[in-house]
PDB file of C-alpha atoms in Angstrom:
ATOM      1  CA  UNK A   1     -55.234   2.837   9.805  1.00  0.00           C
ATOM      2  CA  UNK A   2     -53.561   0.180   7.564  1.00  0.00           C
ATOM      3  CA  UNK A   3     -53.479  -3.054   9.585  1.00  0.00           C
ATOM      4  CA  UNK A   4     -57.481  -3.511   8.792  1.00  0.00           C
ATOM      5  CA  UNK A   5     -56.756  -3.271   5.052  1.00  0.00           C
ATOM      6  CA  UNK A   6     -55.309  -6.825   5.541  1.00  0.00           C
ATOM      7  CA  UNK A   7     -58.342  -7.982   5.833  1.00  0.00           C
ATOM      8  CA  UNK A   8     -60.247  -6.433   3.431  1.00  0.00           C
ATOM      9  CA  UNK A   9     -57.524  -6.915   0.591  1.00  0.00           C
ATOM     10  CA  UNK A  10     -54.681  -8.861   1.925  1.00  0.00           C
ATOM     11  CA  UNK A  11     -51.319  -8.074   1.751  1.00  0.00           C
ATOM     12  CA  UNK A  12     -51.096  -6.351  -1.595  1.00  0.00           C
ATOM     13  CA  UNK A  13     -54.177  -3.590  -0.084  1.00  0.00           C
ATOM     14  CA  UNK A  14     -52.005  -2.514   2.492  1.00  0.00           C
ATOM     15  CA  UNK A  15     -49.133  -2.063   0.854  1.00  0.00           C
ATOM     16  CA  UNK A  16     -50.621  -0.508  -1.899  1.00  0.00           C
ATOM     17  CA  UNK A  17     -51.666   2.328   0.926  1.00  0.00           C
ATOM     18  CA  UNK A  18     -47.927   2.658   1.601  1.00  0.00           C
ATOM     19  CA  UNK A  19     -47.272   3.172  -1.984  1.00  0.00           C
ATOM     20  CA  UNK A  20     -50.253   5.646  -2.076  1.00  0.00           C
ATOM     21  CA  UNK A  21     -48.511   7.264   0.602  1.00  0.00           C
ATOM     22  CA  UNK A  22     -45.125   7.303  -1.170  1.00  0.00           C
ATOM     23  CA  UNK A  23     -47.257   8.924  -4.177  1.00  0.00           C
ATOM     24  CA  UNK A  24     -49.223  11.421  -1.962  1.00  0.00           C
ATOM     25  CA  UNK A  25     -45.868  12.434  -0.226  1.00  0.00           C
ATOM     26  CA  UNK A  26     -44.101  13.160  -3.844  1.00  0.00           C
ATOM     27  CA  UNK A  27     -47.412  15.156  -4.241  1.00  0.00           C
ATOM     28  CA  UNK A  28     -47.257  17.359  -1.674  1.00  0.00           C
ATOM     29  CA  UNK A  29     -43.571  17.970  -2.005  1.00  0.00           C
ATOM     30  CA  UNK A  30     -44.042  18.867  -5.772  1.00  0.00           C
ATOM     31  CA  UNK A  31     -46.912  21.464  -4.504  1.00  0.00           C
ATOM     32  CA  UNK A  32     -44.342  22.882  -1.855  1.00  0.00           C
ATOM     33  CA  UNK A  33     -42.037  23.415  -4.510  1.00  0.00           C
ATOM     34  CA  UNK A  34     -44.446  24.826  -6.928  1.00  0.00           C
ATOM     35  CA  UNK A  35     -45.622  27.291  -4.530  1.00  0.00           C
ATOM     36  CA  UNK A  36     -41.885  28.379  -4.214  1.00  0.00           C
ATOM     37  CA  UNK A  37     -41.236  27.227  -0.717  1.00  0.00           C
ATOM     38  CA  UNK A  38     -37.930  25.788  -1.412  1.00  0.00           C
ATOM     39  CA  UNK A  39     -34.582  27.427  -2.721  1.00  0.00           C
ATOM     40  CA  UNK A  40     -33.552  24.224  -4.855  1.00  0.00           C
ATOM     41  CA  UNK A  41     -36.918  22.716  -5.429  1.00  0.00           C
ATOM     42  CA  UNK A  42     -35.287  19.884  -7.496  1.00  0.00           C
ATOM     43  CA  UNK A  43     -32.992  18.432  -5.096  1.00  0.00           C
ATOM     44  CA  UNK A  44     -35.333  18.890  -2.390  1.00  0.00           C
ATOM     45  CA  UNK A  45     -37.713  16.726  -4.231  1.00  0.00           C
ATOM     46  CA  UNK A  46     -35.119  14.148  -5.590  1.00  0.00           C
ATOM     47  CA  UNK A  47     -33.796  13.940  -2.218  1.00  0.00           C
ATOM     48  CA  UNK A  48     -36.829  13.206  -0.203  1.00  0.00           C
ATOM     49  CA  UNK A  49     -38.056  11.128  -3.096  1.00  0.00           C
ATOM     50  CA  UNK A  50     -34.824   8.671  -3.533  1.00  0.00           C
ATOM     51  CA  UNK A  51     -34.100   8.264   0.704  1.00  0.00           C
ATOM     52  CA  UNK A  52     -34.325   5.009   1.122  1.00  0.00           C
ATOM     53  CA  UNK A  53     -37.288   4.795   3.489  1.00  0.00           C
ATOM     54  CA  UNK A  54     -39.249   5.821   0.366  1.00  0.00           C
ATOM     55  CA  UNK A  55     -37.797   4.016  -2.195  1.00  0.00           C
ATOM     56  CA  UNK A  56     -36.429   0.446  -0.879  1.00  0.00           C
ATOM     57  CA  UNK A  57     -38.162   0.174   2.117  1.00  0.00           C
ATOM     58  CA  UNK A  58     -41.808   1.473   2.490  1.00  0.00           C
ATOM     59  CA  UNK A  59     -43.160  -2.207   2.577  1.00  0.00           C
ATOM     60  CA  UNK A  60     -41.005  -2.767   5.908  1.00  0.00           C
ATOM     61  CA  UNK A  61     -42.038   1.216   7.349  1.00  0.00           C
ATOM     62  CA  UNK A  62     -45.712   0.994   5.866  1.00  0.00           C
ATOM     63  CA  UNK A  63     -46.937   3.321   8.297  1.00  0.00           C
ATOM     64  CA  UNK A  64     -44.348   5.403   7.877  1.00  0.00           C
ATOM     65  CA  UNK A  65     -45.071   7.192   4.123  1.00  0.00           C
ATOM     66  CA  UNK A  66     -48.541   7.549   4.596  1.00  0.00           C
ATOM     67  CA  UNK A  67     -48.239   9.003   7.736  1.00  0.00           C
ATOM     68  CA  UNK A  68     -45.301  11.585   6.728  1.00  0.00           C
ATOM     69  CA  UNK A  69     -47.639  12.434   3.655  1.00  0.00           C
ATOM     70  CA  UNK A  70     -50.187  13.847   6.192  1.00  0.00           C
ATOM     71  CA  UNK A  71     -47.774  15.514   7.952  1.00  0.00           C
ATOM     72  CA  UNK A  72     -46.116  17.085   4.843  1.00  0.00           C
ATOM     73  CA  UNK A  73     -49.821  18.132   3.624  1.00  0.00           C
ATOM     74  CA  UNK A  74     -50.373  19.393   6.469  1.00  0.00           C
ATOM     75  CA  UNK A  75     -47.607  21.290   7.086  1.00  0.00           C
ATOM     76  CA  UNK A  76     -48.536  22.974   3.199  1.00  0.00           C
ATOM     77  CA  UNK A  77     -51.854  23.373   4.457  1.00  0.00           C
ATOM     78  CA  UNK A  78     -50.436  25.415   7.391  1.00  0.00           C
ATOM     79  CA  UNK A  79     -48.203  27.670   4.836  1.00  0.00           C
ATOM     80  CA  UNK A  80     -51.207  28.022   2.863  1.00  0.00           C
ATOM     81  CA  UNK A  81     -53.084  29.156   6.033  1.00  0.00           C
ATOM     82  CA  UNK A  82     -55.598  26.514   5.883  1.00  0.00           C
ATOM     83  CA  UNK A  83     -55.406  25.965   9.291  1.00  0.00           C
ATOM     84  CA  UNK A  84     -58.463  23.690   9.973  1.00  0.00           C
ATOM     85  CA  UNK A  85     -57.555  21.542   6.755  1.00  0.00           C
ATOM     86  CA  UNK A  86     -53.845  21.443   8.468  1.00  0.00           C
ATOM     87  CA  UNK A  87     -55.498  20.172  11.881  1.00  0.00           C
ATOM     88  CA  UNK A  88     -57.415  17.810  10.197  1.00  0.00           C
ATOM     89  CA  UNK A  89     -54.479  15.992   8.052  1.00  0.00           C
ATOM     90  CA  UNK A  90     -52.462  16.095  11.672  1.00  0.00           C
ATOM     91  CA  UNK A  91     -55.444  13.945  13.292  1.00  0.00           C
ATOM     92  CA  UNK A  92     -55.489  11.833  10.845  1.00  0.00           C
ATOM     93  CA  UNK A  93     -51.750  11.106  11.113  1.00  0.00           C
ATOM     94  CA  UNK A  94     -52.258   9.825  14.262  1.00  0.00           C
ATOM     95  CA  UNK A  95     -54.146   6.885  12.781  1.00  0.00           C
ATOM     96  CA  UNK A  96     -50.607   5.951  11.325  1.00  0.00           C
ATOM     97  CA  UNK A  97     -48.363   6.563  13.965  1.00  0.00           C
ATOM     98  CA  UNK A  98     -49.725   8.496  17.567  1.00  0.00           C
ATOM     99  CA  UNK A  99     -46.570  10.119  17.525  1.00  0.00           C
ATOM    100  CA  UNK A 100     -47.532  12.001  14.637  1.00  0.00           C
ATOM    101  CA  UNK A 101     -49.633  14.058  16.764  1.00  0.00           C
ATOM    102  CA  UNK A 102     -46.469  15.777  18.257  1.00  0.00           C
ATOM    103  CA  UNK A 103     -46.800  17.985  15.237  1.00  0.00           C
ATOM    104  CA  UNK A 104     -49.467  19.959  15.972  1.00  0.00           C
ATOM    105  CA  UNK A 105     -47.238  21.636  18.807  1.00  0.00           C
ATOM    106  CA  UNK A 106     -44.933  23.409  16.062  1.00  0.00           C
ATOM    107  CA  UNK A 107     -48.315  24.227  14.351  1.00  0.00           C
ATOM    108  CA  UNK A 108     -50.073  25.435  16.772  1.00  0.00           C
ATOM    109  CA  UNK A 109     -47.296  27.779  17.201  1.00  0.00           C
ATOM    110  CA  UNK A 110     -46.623  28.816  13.545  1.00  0.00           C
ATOM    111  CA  UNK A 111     -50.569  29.202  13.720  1.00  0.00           C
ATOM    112  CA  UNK A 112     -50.254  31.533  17.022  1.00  0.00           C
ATOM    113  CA  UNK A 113     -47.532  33.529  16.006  1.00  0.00           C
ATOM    114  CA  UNK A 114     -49.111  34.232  11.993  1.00  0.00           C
ATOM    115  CA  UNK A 115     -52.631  34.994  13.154  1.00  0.00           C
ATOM    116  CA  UNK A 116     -53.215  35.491  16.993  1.00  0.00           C
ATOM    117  CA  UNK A 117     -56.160  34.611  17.215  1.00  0.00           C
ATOM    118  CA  UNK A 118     -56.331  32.059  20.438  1.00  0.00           C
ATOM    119  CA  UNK A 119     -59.921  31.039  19.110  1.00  0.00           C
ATOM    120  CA  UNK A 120     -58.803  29.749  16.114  1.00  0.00           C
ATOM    121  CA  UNK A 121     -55.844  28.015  17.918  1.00  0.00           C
ATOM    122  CA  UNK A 122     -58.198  26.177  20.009  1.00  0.00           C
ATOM    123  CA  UNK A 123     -60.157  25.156  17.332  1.00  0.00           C
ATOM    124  CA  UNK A 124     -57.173  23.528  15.584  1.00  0.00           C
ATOM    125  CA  UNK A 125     -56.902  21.333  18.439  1.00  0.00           C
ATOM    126  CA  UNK A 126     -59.759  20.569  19.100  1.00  0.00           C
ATOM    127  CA  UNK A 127     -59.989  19.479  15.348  1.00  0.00           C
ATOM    128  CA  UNK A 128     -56.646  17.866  15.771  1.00  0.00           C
ATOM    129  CA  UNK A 129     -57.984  15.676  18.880  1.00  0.00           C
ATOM    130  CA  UNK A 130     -60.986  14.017  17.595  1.00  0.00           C
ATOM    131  CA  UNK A 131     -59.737  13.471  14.363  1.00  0.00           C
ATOM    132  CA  UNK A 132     -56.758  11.724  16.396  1.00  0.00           C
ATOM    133  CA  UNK A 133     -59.248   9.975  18.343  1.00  0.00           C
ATOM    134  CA  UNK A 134     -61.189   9.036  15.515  1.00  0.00           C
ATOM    135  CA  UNK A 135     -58.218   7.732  13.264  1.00  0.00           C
ATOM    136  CA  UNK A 136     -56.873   5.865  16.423  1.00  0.00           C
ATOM    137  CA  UNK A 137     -60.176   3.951  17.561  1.00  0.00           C
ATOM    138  CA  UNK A 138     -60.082   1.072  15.924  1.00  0.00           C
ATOM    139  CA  UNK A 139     -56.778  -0.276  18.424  1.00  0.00           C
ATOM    140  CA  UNK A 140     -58.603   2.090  21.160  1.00  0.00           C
ATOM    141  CA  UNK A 141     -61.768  -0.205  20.724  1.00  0.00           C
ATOM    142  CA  UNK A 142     -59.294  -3.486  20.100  1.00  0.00           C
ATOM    143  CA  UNK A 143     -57.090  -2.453  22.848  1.00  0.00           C
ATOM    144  CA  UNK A 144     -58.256   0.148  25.127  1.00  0.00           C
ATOM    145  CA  UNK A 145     -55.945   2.239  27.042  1.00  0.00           C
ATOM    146  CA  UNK A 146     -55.022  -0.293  29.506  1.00  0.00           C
ATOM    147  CA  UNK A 147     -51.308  -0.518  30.873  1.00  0.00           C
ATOM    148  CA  UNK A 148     -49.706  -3.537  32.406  1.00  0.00           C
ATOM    149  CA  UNK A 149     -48.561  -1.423  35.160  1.00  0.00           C
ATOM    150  CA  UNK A 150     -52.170  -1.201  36.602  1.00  0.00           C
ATOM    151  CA  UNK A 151     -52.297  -4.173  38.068  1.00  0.00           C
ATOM    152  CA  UNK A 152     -49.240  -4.299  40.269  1.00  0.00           C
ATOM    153  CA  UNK A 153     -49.183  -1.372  43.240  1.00  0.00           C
ATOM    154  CA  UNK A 154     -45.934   0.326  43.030  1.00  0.00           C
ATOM    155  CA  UNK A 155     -45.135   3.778  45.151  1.00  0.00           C
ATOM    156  CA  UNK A 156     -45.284   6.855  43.822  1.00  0.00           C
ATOM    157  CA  UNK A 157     -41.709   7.185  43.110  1.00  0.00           C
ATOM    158  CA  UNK A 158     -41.446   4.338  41.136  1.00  0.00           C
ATOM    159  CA  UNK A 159     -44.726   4.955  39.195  1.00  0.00           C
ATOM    160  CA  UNK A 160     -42.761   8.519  38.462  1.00  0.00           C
ATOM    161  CA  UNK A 161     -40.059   6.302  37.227  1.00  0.00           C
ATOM    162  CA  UNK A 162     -42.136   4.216  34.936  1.00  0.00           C
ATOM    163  CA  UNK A 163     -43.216   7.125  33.571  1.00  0.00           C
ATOM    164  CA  UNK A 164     -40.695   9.242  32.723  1.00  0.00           C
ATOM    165  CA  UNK A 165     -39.231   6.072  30.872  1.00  0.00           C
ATOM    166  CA  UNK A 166     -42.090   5.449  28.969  1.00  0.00           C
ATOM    167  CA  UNK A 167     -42.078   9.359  27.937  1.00  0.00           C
ATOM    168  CA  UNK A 168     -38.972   9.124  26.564  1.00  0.00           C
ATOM    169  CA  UNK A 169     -39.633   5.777  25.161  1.00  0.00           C
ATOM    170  CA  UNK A 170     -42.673   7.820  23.311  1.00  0.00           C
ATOM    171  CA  UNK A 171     -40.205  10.093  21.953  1.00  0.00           C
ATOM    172  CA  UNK A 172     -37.808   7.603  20.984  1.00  0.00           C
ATOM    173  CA  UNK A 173     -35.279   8.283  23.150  1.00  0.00           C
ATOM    174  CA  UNK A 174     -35.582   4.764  24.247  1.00  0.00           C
ATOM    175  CA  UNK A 175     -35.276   2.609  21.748  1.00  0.00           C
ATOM    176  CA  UNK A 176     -38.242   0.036  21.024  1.00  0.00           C
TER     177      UNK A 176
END
C-alpha cells in the first residue's frame, strides 16, 4: 500500500505514511494502556515507542510501522471485542506486508475461545480475506501470482522441496 504513494507525492508522501504509522502505532499503544491492559503502561509505551525500528529507522522499514499499527489496532479491537473491526485492520495489514495476515490465526482463536460462536469466526475471515485481497491487488494486478518455478517440470519430490523452502522462507526462517 505505500509504494504507489511515490507517485502521487514522491518520496516525502510515502514516508510521511511511515511516520503516520509510527503516530498511529503510539496511538493505539496509548489506548491499550488507557484501557488498563498493561501492568507498567509507561514503560510499555516508552519501550515500544524508543526501539529503534520506530525511532531511527522507519524510513529504511516503511512498511513495517504502518503495518504493525494495524496489527496493534487490531489486536485492541479484538480485546475490545470488535471482532469485525479487528478482521478488517488484519486485511488491511496485508497491504503492508502479506505476512501480516498470519495474525488472524491467534485471533481467530482468542475470538473462538471468548465467544464460540463458529459463525462469527467465519465471518472474521472471510472479512480478513477480501480485505487482504483488496489491500494486496495492486502487486496482484502488477504481478499476478505467477512463480518462476512454473515453467520448468520438476518431479513431485522436488516441487515438495521447493515448497517447503519457500514456506519457511515465508516465515522467515530463511532469510531473504
Amino acid at each position: 500500500l505505500e509504494a504507489p504513494l511515490v507517485h502521487f507525492g514522491g518520496w516525502q508522501a510515502s514516508n510521511l505514511l511511515a511516520t503516520a504509522g509510527g503516530a498511529a502505532l503510539l496511538a493505539a499503544l496509548l489506548f491499550l494502556a488507557s484501557k488498563k491492559r498493561f501492568q507498567h503502561p509507561f514503560f510499555v509505551v516508552a519501550g515500544i515507542a524508543w526501539l529503534p525500528v520506530v525511532m531511527k529507522n522507519a524510513s529504511s522499514t516503511m512498511d513495517y510501522l504502518p503495518g504493525l499499527a494495524l496489527l496493534v489496532w487490531a489486536y485492541a479491537m479484538l480485546l475490545e471485542r470488535r471482532h469485525l473491526l479487528c478482521a478488517l485492520l488484519i486485511g488491511l495489514a496485508c497491504g503492508f506486508r502479506p505476512t501480516n495476515g498470519l495474525f488472524l490465526l491467534p485471533g481467530l482463536l482468542y475470538h473462538f475461545a471468548d465467544r464460540r460462536d463458529a459463525g462469527a469466526g467465519v465471518r472474521m475471515l472471510l472479512l480478513a480475506l477480501f480485505a487482504g485481497a483488496a489491500a494486496l491487488s495492486p502487486a496482484l494486478l502488477a504481478y499476478g501470482l505467477k512463480t518462476s518455478y512454473a515453467v520448468m517440470d520438476f518431479d513431485l519430490k522436488t516441487r515438495a522441496m521447493l515448497a517447503g523452502y519457500n514456506a519457511l522462507q515465508l516465515f522467515g526462517v530463511i532469510g531473504w
